[in-house]
Amino acid sequence: MKAKLHFLEQDDVPSILNPAGPTPHIAGTKIIATIGPACHEVDQLVELLECGMSCARIDLTWGPVEYHKKSLHNLQIAIKQTRRLCAVLLDTLGRELMIRRSYTLDERGWPKHEGAFDVKRGAEVVVTTDINAVASSSCLPITYPNFHNLVNIGDTLFIGRYLVSGADDSSLYLEVKSVEGNNVKCTAQNDAVLDGLLTVTHHSANEENRMSMQADLPLLSEHDVHAIRDITTQFEVDFVALTFTRDGEDVDGLRDFLDKLGLEQTKILAKVENQAALYNFAGIATAADGVIISRGNLGLDVAPEKMARVQKEVISKCNLLGKPVIITRVVDTMATAPRPTRAEATDVANAVLDGTDGVLLGAETLRGKYPAITVKTVLAICRQAEEVFDYSGHFEWLTLQGEMDDKAMTRRKRTTSDEDLTVDSPASGHLSTIQSGVVAPGQQGPISTGSPLSRGTRTSLDLADSSGSLPPLHKAPPGGKAPGQAAVVSMQARAGGMPKVSSFGSLPRSLSDQSMRKRSMDGDRGLPVQPFTSQIDKAESIASTAVRTADKINAGLIIVYASSGRTASLVAKYRPKMPILTLVVPHLKSSALKWELQGRSLARQCLIMRGVVPMLAAPGAGTNDHMLQEAVLAATKRGLVHAHDHVVCVMSIKDSLVVKVVTMDSIGTRCMRHTNSAQGSEVDLSKISGLAEMSKSGAVLAPEIKLDTEPIPPRVPALKA
């Protein structure tokens, strides 16, 4: 896969320096801010919301559960005061390795370590698993009891304060010299002042060991399990971030855990933090609802010269799947300075041009001096990058990649039988070729075959599919045997055989292909997957139709009626240059012996999708036309649409999706829908140049397309008190 090119308009340089005028709508790129001591109080959270924060991150790695619950309580108050939606993200501790140090709680309940210690270059430092050891400049007790069996002579350890940039005084690099019992003796490679919460990152010199690191650590720590159970009983949580995700089965394991807690609506964001995640990225992207590129840890495990290519490749694959992708560690210096460096500002802009959906701020808002200024500055940089984003080029690039994927799948169907699935397939944009300075043997990565919560032996998986989806062809791992079809289906199946796929983005076609072949082998026992996959392809066609239509007629707004979020995510996938107003209608759903109102979480979850502006409608709001008028009026008040603008609508009529174009009246407060009359007109899509072409899934674009997919749930009258 080739990188996307950024074609900028031929503006003269002086014109770029003109002051930026008022923005027509909120920035398409979203901001996730980590809540901590620097922005814990209600007035601070109000300021962050008004500056543009879309999602609040609660990091379970550090801080008592009671402190985080207080933060969420304050956030609820701030949301009511500002009347702004804000999603909540719980970030787990997971397989994070830390140095065990004593601490006390300050007056606010936040942990604080007493004192720092210096380490000089060339000094001997012992990393030990002894639970009775006390942290000092020469001895660092680690929380991982099997750490001494993990490392080898020549490995590199990075020890630094949590959320440091890796280039400041609180960053220490160690080289392993020997392993004696529970003690790992190392030599310091630089001077450092170690303070605060210290985390450990291990970079193995052995390629095969790198794939099995921390394999016996549980997916969630005991602290994670307790915190998730406690917090979700009192607060609505929209996302859970899975730290150090290794493969798709990790995501499935967390999904099962959340479902057992009754958190079926909570989405999962997989954090890509090491090479194992890159080797298995296809399965991760398929199972997760979104991806966080955790550049801090990933940058320590990947050669520096490869990081730019890794970031672009991961973002591109997420764009192809229509999955939200978020990057971290962008303006580290703003933790102590009110202005980013020129390199950081350029880094943010390039990420937006690459296609990222959002930016996650860590230390900048957790303990930084300028949290609100940071949010405002990053959003301003994103807006400038969005002004020169090549929207048409992105649409054509997605279409081209989809056609290439279709051709590749066709070739595989012609050359591959159900019984022979271990032959090699050509790699396209293989992540394993760019993640380290040396190509891995056979360009392979691991897949877990053990329990999702406790890992054991692993096999390998090729990432050959250009769309980032899971391919049907598998190579044998170094020194091992490739999994057969039964093993592949077993790793992908839910209880009952349905593949585990997210409700966001596109359905990977290779999964559909494997399910169809399994059905043909099993006969009547197979699942009726064809109608399901057909509906997804139709939804994709509808989404691309809506975006192309909006571009051709220069529409001011796209309105999407949403019930599961898939249609909204597919429209956002094609990156229209106009905002996407997602209308979510809450509905009652029976759960055991009670009724619950669902839909509010979906509106908040859309807040991490680029260009999407969610709107929560009132239950029983009336007909589709009435809701459309209300949505248009709300969009006018927010400055999203103006008089005489065209509005492209993706709505459900009689359980079918319909693409409809309406025009705003001369005042800009309602849409006109009387065809060829004095009151207004609808636009005939069939007369627009280029809309008679075939979409990538083969559907002909027509004036009004009705497809049987994602119906809006029937509205119910409001319950009486």
XYZ file of C-alpha atoms in Angstrom:
721
model
C 0.000 0.000 0.000
C 1.405 3.366 -0.972
C 1.124 6.377 1.295
C -1.486 8.975 0.453
C -0.219 12.164 -1.140
C -1.182 15.531 0.281
C -1.979 17.920 -2.569
C -2.187 21.433 -1.166
C -3.828 24.342 -2.919
C -1.533 26.691 -4.805
C -1.760 29.529 -2.308
C 1.052 32.020 -2.065
C 3.017 31.853 1.184
C 2.017 35.318 2.499
C -1.681 34.425 2.270
C -1.122 31.532 4.682
C -0.064 34.025 7.335
C -3.378 35.879 7.255
C -5.293 35.554 10.554
C -7.662 32.597 10.595
C -11.281 33.683 10.354
C -14.196 32.217 12.306
C -14.588 28.511 11.652
C -17.884 27.441 10.022
C -18.231 24.448 12.334
C -16.367 22.610 15.064
C -13.097 20.962 14.151
C -13.500 17.572 12.519
C -10.593 16.104 14.482
C -11.575 15.266 18.049
C -9.710 15.880 21.314
C -9.515 13.353 24.166
C -8.153 14.877 27.380
C -6.827 12.899 30.347
C -8.433 14.024 33.614
C -6.108 14.497 36.571
C -4.916 16.983 39.189
C -4.482 19.753 36.592
C -8.123 19.653 35.455
C -10.050 17.858 38.174
C -12.353 20.615 39.432
C -15.698 21.570 37.895
C -14.600 24.992 36.617
C -11.529 23.459 34.975
C -13.649 20.809 33.260
C -16.118 23.470 32.097
C -13.213 25.323 30.489
C -11.990 22.165 28.741
C -15.479 21.455 27.357
C -15.836 25.009 26.090
C -12.393 24.804 24.471
C -13.442 21.707 22.524
C -12.797 18.532 24.546
C -14.932 15.716 23.096
C -13.967 12.850 25.389
C -12.641 12.617 28.946
C -10.080 9.903 29.663
C -9.872 8.332 33.106
C -6.531 6.545 33.395
C -6.691 3.603 35.809
C -2.911 3.227 35.686
C -2.505 5.774 38.458
C -4.776 7.137 41.146
C -7.347 5.646 43.532
C -10.762 4.651 42.235
C -12.411 7.141 44.590
C -10.438 9.989 43.037
C -11.549 8.954 39.545
C -15.165 8.716 40.685
C -14.925 12.246 42.047
C -13.563 13.374 38.665
C -16.505 11.780 36.858
C -18.933 13.396 39.292
C -17.398 16.799 38.563
C -17.549 16.056 34.836
C -21.282 15.382 35.092
C -21.778 18.791 36.695
C -19.645 20.466 34.019
C -21.647 18.783 31.241
C -24.907 20.044 32.714
C -23.531 23.577 33.004
C -22.224 23.712 29.435
C -24.981 21.540 27.892
C -22.328 19.763 25.820
C -22.006 16.040 25.193
C -18.791 14.426 26.375
C -17.788 10.771 26.112
C -16.012 8.893 28.923
C -13.029 6.620 28.293
C -11.611 4.240 30.919
C -7.982 3.392 30.165
C -6.818 0.150 31.800
C -3.566 -0.742 33.526
C -3.452 -4.127 31.799
C 0.040 -5.525 31.211
C 1.844 -2.330 32.151
C 5.088 -2.957 34.079
C 5.920 -0.597 36.949
C 8.528 -0.016 39.615
C 7.124 -0.629 43.106
C 7.493 2.514 45.241
C 5.767 3.736 48.399
C 3.527 6.796 48.149
C 1.138 8.979 50.114
C -2.076 10.757 49.165
C -2.249 14.549 49.034
C -5.206 16.622 50.260
C -7.107 15.931 47.028
C -6.577 12.182 47.221
C -3.974 12.030 44.444
C -0.908 9.775 44.976
C 2.431 11.429 45.582
C 5.867 9.841 45.834
C 8.321 11.130 48.366
C 11.618 12.268 46.879
C 13.572 11.413 43.730
C 16.878 9.631 43.208
C 19.695 10.208 40.742
C 21.233 7.596 38.488
C 24.572 8.279 36.813
C 25.696 6.965 33.460
C 27.726 3.771 33.819
C 26.287 2.938 37.233
C 25.070 -0.577 38.005
C 21.318 -0.806 38.529
C 19.583 -4.001 39.643
C 15.981 -4.628 38.562
C 14.584 -7.221 40.948
C 11.369 -9.147 41.515
C 12.033 -9.321 45.280
C 8.822 -8.062 46.924
C 10.753 -6.881 49.980
C 13.195 -4.683 48.072
C 13.033 -0.905 48.491
C 13.400 1.367 45.474
C 16.644 3.338 45.275
C 19.112 4.620 42.706
C 20.757 1.173 42.582
C 17.758 -1.150 43.112
C 14.420 -1.041 41.294
C 11.771 -3.604 42.386
C 9.434 -4.423 39.499
C 5.793 -5.529 39.700
C 6.182 -8.381 37.180
C 7.175 -11.532 39.166
C 8.446 -13.379 36.071
C 10.535 -10.504 34.753
C 13.894 -12.210 35.390
C 12.867 -15.082 33.085
C 11.881 -12.661 30.351
C 15.085 -10.716 29.763
C 18.350 -11.729 28.141
C 21.824 -10.255 28.065
C 21.918 -7.360 25.628
C 18.256 -6.362 26.032
C 17.352 -2.711 26.570
C 15.119 -1.487 29.393
C 13.522 1.949 29.458
C 12.493 3.271 32.861
C 10.795 6.620 33.034
C 8.187 8.683 34.768
C 4.685 7.863 33.592
C 3.794 9.854 30.459
C 7.266 11.337 29.984
C 8.462 12.140 26.478
C 11.486 9.828 26.650
C 13.878 12.743 26.195
C 13.769 14.482 29.593
C 15.677 13.987 32.833
C 13.228 11.379 34.138
C 14.096 8.856 31.416
C 16.614 6.087 32.020
C 17.936 3.554 29.503
C 19.488 0.361 30.870
C 21.440 -2.408 29.137
C 21.094 -5.902 30.613
C 24.475 -7.336 31.554
C 23.531 -10.469 33.501
C 20.648 -12.329 35.138
C 21.299 -13.837 38.579
C 18.279 -15.470 40.184
C 15.567 -12.839 40.676
C 17.966 -10.008 39.901
C 18.587 -8.450 36.509
C 21.858 -6.523 36.601
C 22.056 -3.601 34.199
C 24.289 -0.685 33.281
C 22.842 2.832 33.008
C 23.276 4.332 29.544
C 22.537 7.910 30.602
C 22.108 10.224 33.581
C 18.563 10.412 34.962
C 16.527 11.764 37.848
C 13.804 9.234 38.610
C 10.666 10.609 40.209
C 6.937 9.899 40.322
C 5.283 6.756 38.981
C 7.943 4.772 37.103
C 7.020 2.449 34.235
C 9.219 -0.111 32.512
C 9.431 -0.906 28.803
C 11.434 -3.912 27.666
C 12.953 -4.124 24.197
C 14.317 -7.591 23.529
C 17.324 -8.048 21.276
C 15.863 -11.427 20.246
C 13.101 -11.218 17.635
C 11.250 -14.360 18.749
C 11.371 -13.380 22.432
C 9.855 -10.050 21.488
C 6.721 -11.831 20.365
C 6.199 -13.706 23.650
C 6.993 -10.913 26.103
C 4.582 -10.684 29.057
C 2.591 -13.587 27.562
C 1.656 -14.912 30.984
C 0.340 -11.592 32.282
C -3.455 -11.328 32.540
C -5.356 -9.177 30.092
C -6.741 -7.065 32.956
C -5.157 -6.511 36.347
C -7.117 -7.044 39.560
C -7.193 -3.259 39.917
C -8.765 -2.957 36.446
C -11.478 -5.500 37.222
C -12.371 -3.844 40.513
C -12.311 -0.317 39.068
C -14.442 -1.150 36.019
C -17.053 -2.897 38.155
C -17.137 -0.089 40.705
C -17.179 2.864 38.303
C -19.711 1.456 35.839
C -22.277 0.867 38.571
C -22.431 4.632 39.174
C -21.399 6.243 35.872
C -21.996 5.637 32.183
C -18.767 4.583 30.471
C -18.656 4.824 26.689
C -15.223 3.322 25.949
C -12.691 1.032 27.591
C -9.131 1.200 26.256
C -7.243 -2.098 26.278
C -3.589 -1.560 27.193
C -0.910 -3.586 25.385
C -3.363 -5.345 23.080
C -1.558 -8.291 21.499
C -4.178 -9.707 19.122
C -7.855 -9.875 18.283
C -8.504 -12.476 20.965
C -7.480 -9.936 23.598
C -10.270 -7.686 22.350
C -12.698 -10.626 22.384
C -11.706 -11.431 25.965
C -12.423 -7.884 27.112
C -15.681 -7.918 25.149
C -16.813 -11.042 26.996
C -15.886 -9.485 30.350
C -17.836 -6.293 29.615
C -20.850 -8.233 28.348
C -20.996 -10.219 31.577
C -21.152 -6.921 33.474
C -24.083 -5.800 31.329
C -21.924 -3.298 29.414
C -22.882 -4.447 25.918
C -23.070 -0.844 24.694
C -19.560 0.038 25.875
C -17.096 0.153 22.975
C -13.500 -1.088 23.019
C -10.483 0.908 21.841
C -7.409 -1.269 21.295
C -4.067 0.333 22.135
C -1.250 -0.523 19.716
C 1.901 -0.300 21.840
C 4.416 -2.917 20.688
C 5.543 -5.074 17.804
C 3.248 -7.957 18.728
C 0.271 -5.652 18.113
C 1.677 -4.674 14.717
C 2.132 -8.299 13.677
C -1.490 -9.010 14.634
C -2.951 -5.676 13.639
C -5.427 -7.151 11.149
C -7.196 -9.159 13.834
C -7.065 -6.276 16.315
C -8.570 -3.770 13.886
C -11.306 -6.227 12.973
C -12.392 -6.963 16.542
C -11.990 -3.508 18.113
C -14.334 -0.551 17.748
C -11.399 1.806 17.373
C -7.606 1.974 17.640
C -5.287 4.133 19.740
C -1.736 4.413 18.406
C 0.098 4.669 21.718
C 3.197 6.301 20.318
C 5.019 6.576 23.640
C 5.513 2.836 24.190
C 5.410 2.006 20.478
C 8.256 4.421 19.796
C 10.392 2.539 22.308
C 9.749 -0.839 20.658
C 10.113 0.265 17.024
C 13.195 1.690 15.354
C 12.952 5.509 15.116
C 13.364 5.500 11.338
C 10.323 3.213 11.044
C 7.869 5.137 13.235
C 6.552 7.492 10.555
C 5.775 4.594 8.229
C 4.149 2.601 11.035
C 1.885 5.530 11.930
C 0.845 6.169 8.345
C 0.230 2.478 7.690
C -1.898 1.959 10.812
C -3.935 5.106 10.136
C -4.467 4.072 6.513
C -5.686 0.604 7.474
C -8.089 2.071 10.031
C -9.362 4.516 7.404
C -9.996 1.637 5.023
C -12.003 -0.195 7.674
C -13.863 2.923 8.775
C -12.611 2.483 12.366
C -11.812 5.561 14.470
C -8.059 5.932 14.972
C -6.463 8.144 17.610
C -2.837 9.157 18.140
C -1.086 10.060 21.404
C 1.973 12.032 22.536
C 1.754 15.039 20.241
C 2.551 18.176 22.285
C 4.519 16.883 25.272
C 6.288 20.202 25.858
C 2.954 21.923 26.548
C 2.933 20.181 29.921
C 5.301 22.947 31.008
C 5.091 25.540 28.198
C 2.108 27.470 26.774
C 3.252 26.944 23.178
C 4.232 23.757 21.305
C 7.478 23.370 19.430
C 7.405 23.746 15.648
C 8.080 20.009 15.337
C 5.080 19.198 17.535
C 2.788 21.571 15.623
C 3.872 20.014 12.343
C 3.400 16.529 13.816
C -0.227 17.285 14.713
C -0.953 18.711 11.260
C 0.642 15.739 9.495
C -1.435 13.317 11.563
C -4.599 15.132 10.476
C -3.461 14.980 6.859
C -2.750 11.255 7.308
C -6.402 10.780 8.327
C -6.457 10.446 12.113
C -9.823 10.863 13.830
C -8.586 12.269 17.101
C -5.721 13.320 19.335
C -5.297 12.032 22.894
C -3.666 14.401 25.371
C -1.931 12.759 28.326
C 0.475 14.577 30.633
C -0.491 17.884 28.996
C -3.869 17.835 30.753
C -3.244 15.292 33.522
C -0.526 17.284 35.307
C 0.303 20.064 32.844
C 0.261 23.774 33.623
C -1.883 24.769 30.629
C -4.593 22.133 29.982
C -7.180 24.484 28.437
C -4.620 26.310 26.296
C -3.340 22.942 25.089
C -6.799 21.803 23.949
C -7.432 25.117 22.213
C -4.012 25.120 20.508
C -4.228 21.543 19.228
C -7.726 22.164 17.849
C -6.509 25.307 16.069
C -3.717 23.291 14.427
C -6.213 20.606 13.402
C -8.534 23.175 11.811
C -5.734 24.598 9.698
C -4.761 21.118 8.504
C -8.389 20.270 7.711
C -8.636 23.331 5.457
C -6.010 21.844 3.102
C -6.957 18.171 3.511
C -7.425 16.525 0.105
C -11.030 15.334 0.597
C -11.563 14.299 -3.021
C -8.223 12.514 -3.118
C -9.074 10.623 0.068
C -12.404 9.487 -1.405
C -10.773 8.296 -4.618
C -7.983 6.603 -2.652
C -10.517 4.641 -0.599
C -12.385 3.659 -3.744
C -9.170 2.505 -5.435
C -8.098 0.474 -2.416
C -11.545 -1.130 -2.284
C -11.311 -2.134 -5.943
C -7.842 -3.600 -5.355
C -9.208 -5.528 -2.384
C -12.066 -6.895 -4.502
C -9.638 -8.075 -7.188
C -7.350 -9.692 -4.611
C -10.275 -11.536 -3.024
C -11.412 -12.731 -6.445
C -7.950 -14.125 -7.191
C -7.871 -15.919 -3.856
C -11.243 -17.510 -4.459
C -9.988 -18.829 -7.798
C -6.672 -20.188 -6.524
C -7.419 -21.307 -2.945
C -9.406 -24.342 -1.859
C -11.073 -24.876 1.495
C -8.669 -27.700 2.335
C -5.419 -25.872 1.414
C -5.166 -22.602 3.316
C -1.478 -22.626 4.219
C 0.046 -21.396 0.957
C 1.839 -18.068 0.840
C 0.029 -14.969 -0.363
C 1.577 -11.721 -1.608
C 1.888 -9.085 1.104
C 0.485 -5.629 0.513
C 1.611 -3.069 3.036
C 2.788 -5.754 5.459
C 3.298 -4.102 8.832
C 5.956 -6.581 9.903
C 8.311 -5.282 7.187
C 8.378 -1.788 8.661
C 8.081 -2.189 12.406
C 11.728 -2.858 13.212
C 15.140 -2.325 11.736
C 15.325 -6.023 10.774
C 12.541 -7.858 8.954
C 11.095 -10.628 11.062
C 11.699 -14.189 9.872
C 9.007 -14.977 7.369
C 7.362 -11.610 8.141
C 5.103 -13.302 10.629
C 3.357 -12.370 13.844
C 1.702 -14.255 16.676
C -1.885 -15.153 17.299
C -2.934 -16.368 20.670
C -4.395 -19.823 20.930
C -4.883 -19.745 24.670
C -7.498 -18.215 26.906
C -8.195 -14.545 26.185
C -7.347 -13.651 29.774
C -4.218 -15.757 30.081
C -1.846 -16.295 27.173
C 0.191 -19.307 26.197
C 1.515 -20.749 22.933
C 1.044 -18.621 19.815
C 0.962 -19.176 16.083
C 1.291 -16.700 13.218
C -0.888 -14.715 10.862
C -0.171 -12.942 7.598
C -1.466 -9.370 7.212
C -1.640 -9.439 3.436
C -5.078 -7.868 2.898
C -4.739 -4.313 1.554
C -7.844 -3.208 3.443
C -6.411 -4.174 6.806
C -8.909 -7.031 7.117
C -8.081 -10.593 8.097
C -6.968 -12.594 5.017
C -7.946 -16.218 4.430
C -4.386 -17.314 3.635
C -1.906 -18.203 6.389
C 1.810 -18.896 6.385
C 3.583 -21.194 8.781
C 5.408 -19.411 11.612
C 9.165 -19.866 12.091
C 9.578 -23.407 13.327
C 5.851 -24.018 13.543
C 2.801 -25.167 11.616
C 0.202 -22.847 10.176
C -3.312 -23.037 11.599
C -5.812 -24.870 9.470
C -9.257 -23.626 8.511
C -10.879 -25.067 11.633
C -8.390 -23.248 13.864
C -8.911 -20.005 11.985
C -12.684 -20.207 12.301
C -12.327 -21.137 15.974
C -10.226 -18.062 16.677
C -12.742 -15.784 14.967
C -16.064 -17.170 16.096
C -18.446 -16.052 18.802
C -20.617 -18.468 20.691
C -22.834 -19.883 17.988
C -20.326 -19.218 15.208
C -20.874 -15.543 14.329
C -17.574 -13.702 13.751
C -16.745 -11.076 16.352
C -16.929 -7.801 14.501
C -17.513 -4.259 15.685
C -20.664 -2.246 15.011
C -18.406 0.505 13.648
C -16.880 0.555 10.180
C -16.804 -1.900 7.313
C -17.169 -5.645 7.596
C -13.850 -7.246 6.552
C -14.561 -9.111 3.341
C -12.094 -11.869 4.097
C -14.115 -12.748 7.208
C -17.241 -12.855 5.082
C -15.462 -15.088 2.599
C -14.312 -17.513 5.307
C -17.781 -17.627 6.864
C -19.322 -18.433 3.499
C -16.871 -21.270 2.909
C -17.523 -22.624 6.405
C -21.226 -22.535 5.644
C -20.704 -24.497 2.436
C -18.688 -27.127 4.348
C -21.159 -27.396 7.221
C -24.258 -27.561 5.055
C -27.457 -26.651 6.895
C -25.521 -26.067 10.122
C -23.822 -22.990 8.641
C -24.895 -19.495 9.545
C -26.971 -17.425 7.106
C -24.196 -14.855 6.769
C -24.946 -13.804 3.191
C -27.868 -11.482 4.040
C -25.809 -9.941 6.848
C -22.762 -9.271 4.672
C -24.968 -8.082 1.836
C -26.553 -5.479 4.102
C -23.146 -4.229 5.180
C -22.060 -3.854 1.553
C -25.255 -1.923 0.867
C -24.662 0.347 3.847
C -21.170 1.024 2.520
C -22.657 1.888 -0.866
C -25.172 4.239 0.731
C -22.418 5.978 2.707
C -20.185 6.524 -0.314
C -23.202 7.699 -2.308
C -24.096 10.289 0.308
C -20.552 11.651 0.461
C -20.101 11.777 -3.312
C -23.470 13.481 -3.682
C -22.623 16.055 -1.031
C -19.349 16.809 -2.783
C -20.906 17.117 -6.250
C -23.619 19.564 -5.183
C -21.404 21.358 -2.642
C -23.792 20.575 0.196
C -23.434 22.354 3.499
C -24.325 19.413 5.712
C -24.870 15.652 5.823
C -27.498 14.334 8.245
C -27.382 10.652 9.248
C -30.084 8.890 11.267
C -28.246 6.410 13.491
C -29.276 3.424 15.586
C -26.116 1.285 15.733
C -23.526 3.798 14.580
C -22.323 1.797 11.589
C -23.837 4.087 8.965
C -22.428 7.177 10.664
C -18.965 5.588 10.890
C -19.104 4.613 7.214
C -20.032 8.142 6.166
C -17.205 9.507 8.336
C -14.861 6.982 6.713
C -15.059 8.854 3.405
C -14.089 12.146 5.093
C -16.617 14.584 3.592
C -15.511 18.207 3.788
C -18.832 19.223 5.356
C -19.875 18.266 8.913
C -21.900 15.111 9.545
C -24.839 15.677 11.878
C -25.651 12.283 13.400
C -29.199 12.152 14.738
C -29.560 9.549 17.487
C -33.073 8.713 18.692
C -33.135 7.041 22.136
C -35.365 4.004 22.397
C -36.591 1.686 25.110
C -35.179 -1.815 25.266
C -36.263 -4.664 27.488
C -33.534 -6.147 29.659
C -34.601 -9.036 31.898
C -37.289 -7.574 34.171
C -36.614 -3.891 33.453
C -36.740 -1.367 30.647
C -33.825 0.915 29.859
C -33.447 3.895 27.551
C -30.679 3.290 25.020
C -29.116 5.668 22.537
C -27.428 8.259 24.724
C -24.180 6.289 24.771
C -24.174 6.013 20.955
C -24.436 9.787 20.625
C -21.411 10.202 22.887
C -19.491 7.433 21.124
C -19.818 9.311 17.845
C -17.734 12.071 19.441
C -14.483 10.278 18.529
C -15.366 10.068 14.817
C -13.840 12.715 12.620
C -16.285 15.289 11.311
C -19.275 13.845 13.197
C -21.495 16.151 15.267
C -23.936 13.977 17.269
C -27.381 15.252 18.196
C -29.571 13.471 20.716
C -33.240 13.642 19.756
C -36.106 13.308 22.197
C -37.869 9.902 22.320
C -41.153 10.014 20.427
C -40.048 13.103 18.502
C -42.516 12.463 15.675
C -42.094 11.507 12.030
C -38.824 11.443 10.122
C -39.765 14.721 8.437
C -40.447 16.348 11.780
C -37.121 15.144 13.190
C -35.375 16.368 10.030
C -36.803 19.837 10.518
C -35.727 19.844 14.172
C -32.230 18.677 13.220
C -31.925 21.377 10.558
C -33.035 24.041 13.015
C -30.438 22.856 15.570
C -27.758 22.811 12.866
C -28.661 26.385 11.894
C -28.287 27.578 15.467
C -24.823 26.017 15.617
C -23.792 27.531 12.304
C -23.479 24.185 10.539
C -25.855 25.084 7.694
C -27.114 28.332 6.138
C -29.822 29.668 3.833
C -30.073 28.008 0.393
C -27.592 25.268 1.390
C -28.206 21.747 0.134
C -28.468 19.076 2.854
C -27.837 15.401 2.117
C -29.838 13.101 4.398
C -29.350 9.395 5.089
C -32.546 8.315 6.779
C -34.668 5.270 7.361
C -38.073 5.049 5.686
C -40.086 1.872 6.161
C -37.051 -0.036 7.410
C -34.968 1.003 4.397
C -32.113 3.484 4.139
C -32.755 6.393 1.803
C -30.390 9.041 0.476
C -32.323 12.277 0.057
C -31.241 15.806 -0.819
C -33.187 18.841 0.377
C -32.556 22.568 0.181
C -32.707 25.152 2.936
C -35.170 28.016 2.591
C -34.161 31.670 2.206
C -34.079 32.158 5.977
C -32.122 28.992 6.692
C -34.407 27.634 9.391
C -36.209 24.836 7.526
C -35.785 22.668 4.457
C -37.978 22.814 1.356
C -39.206 19.540 -0.040
C -41.843 20.307 -2.685
C -40.469 19.156 -5.995
C -40.549 21.687 -8.866
C -42.682 24.135 -6.915
C -42.255 27.718 -5.873
C -41.575 26.670 -2.311
C -38.381 24.818 -3.196
C -36.936 21.757 -4.842
C -35.205 18.476 -4.312
C -32.062 17.640 -6.220
C -32.197 14.866 -8.824
C -29.082 12.805 -8.160
C -29.278 11.048 -11.506
C -28.527 14.350 -13.295
C -25.377 15.076 -11.328
C -22.202 14.332 -13.271
C -20.355 11.269 -12.021
C -23.151 9.833 -9.886
C -24.194 7.240 -12.432
C -20.958 5.336 -11.858
C -20.782 2.072 -10.025
C -19.755 2.236 -6.403
C -17.003 -0.024 -5.151
C -19.517 -2.617 -3.975
C -21.329 -2.618 -7.335
C -24.498 -0.671 -6.498
C -25.686 1.840 -9.092
C -26.183 5.268 -7.584
C -29.751 6.414 -8.209
C -31.900 9.407 -7.179
C -33.300 7.517 -4.200
C -31.791 4.273 -2.961
C -33.684 2.086 -0.536
C -31.798 -0.716 1.143
C -32.861 -3.142 3.833
C -30.299 -2.335 6.519
C -30.005 -0.639 9.898
C -33.612 0.435 10.437
C -34.296 3.083 13.032
C -35.938 1.302 15.999
C -39.645 2.053 16.429
C -40.222 4.985 18.732
C -42.278 4.498 21.862
C -44.256 7.074 23.784
C -42.583 8.576 26.810
C -43.323 6.827 30.065
C -45.611 8.655 32.427
C -44.314 9.510 35.842
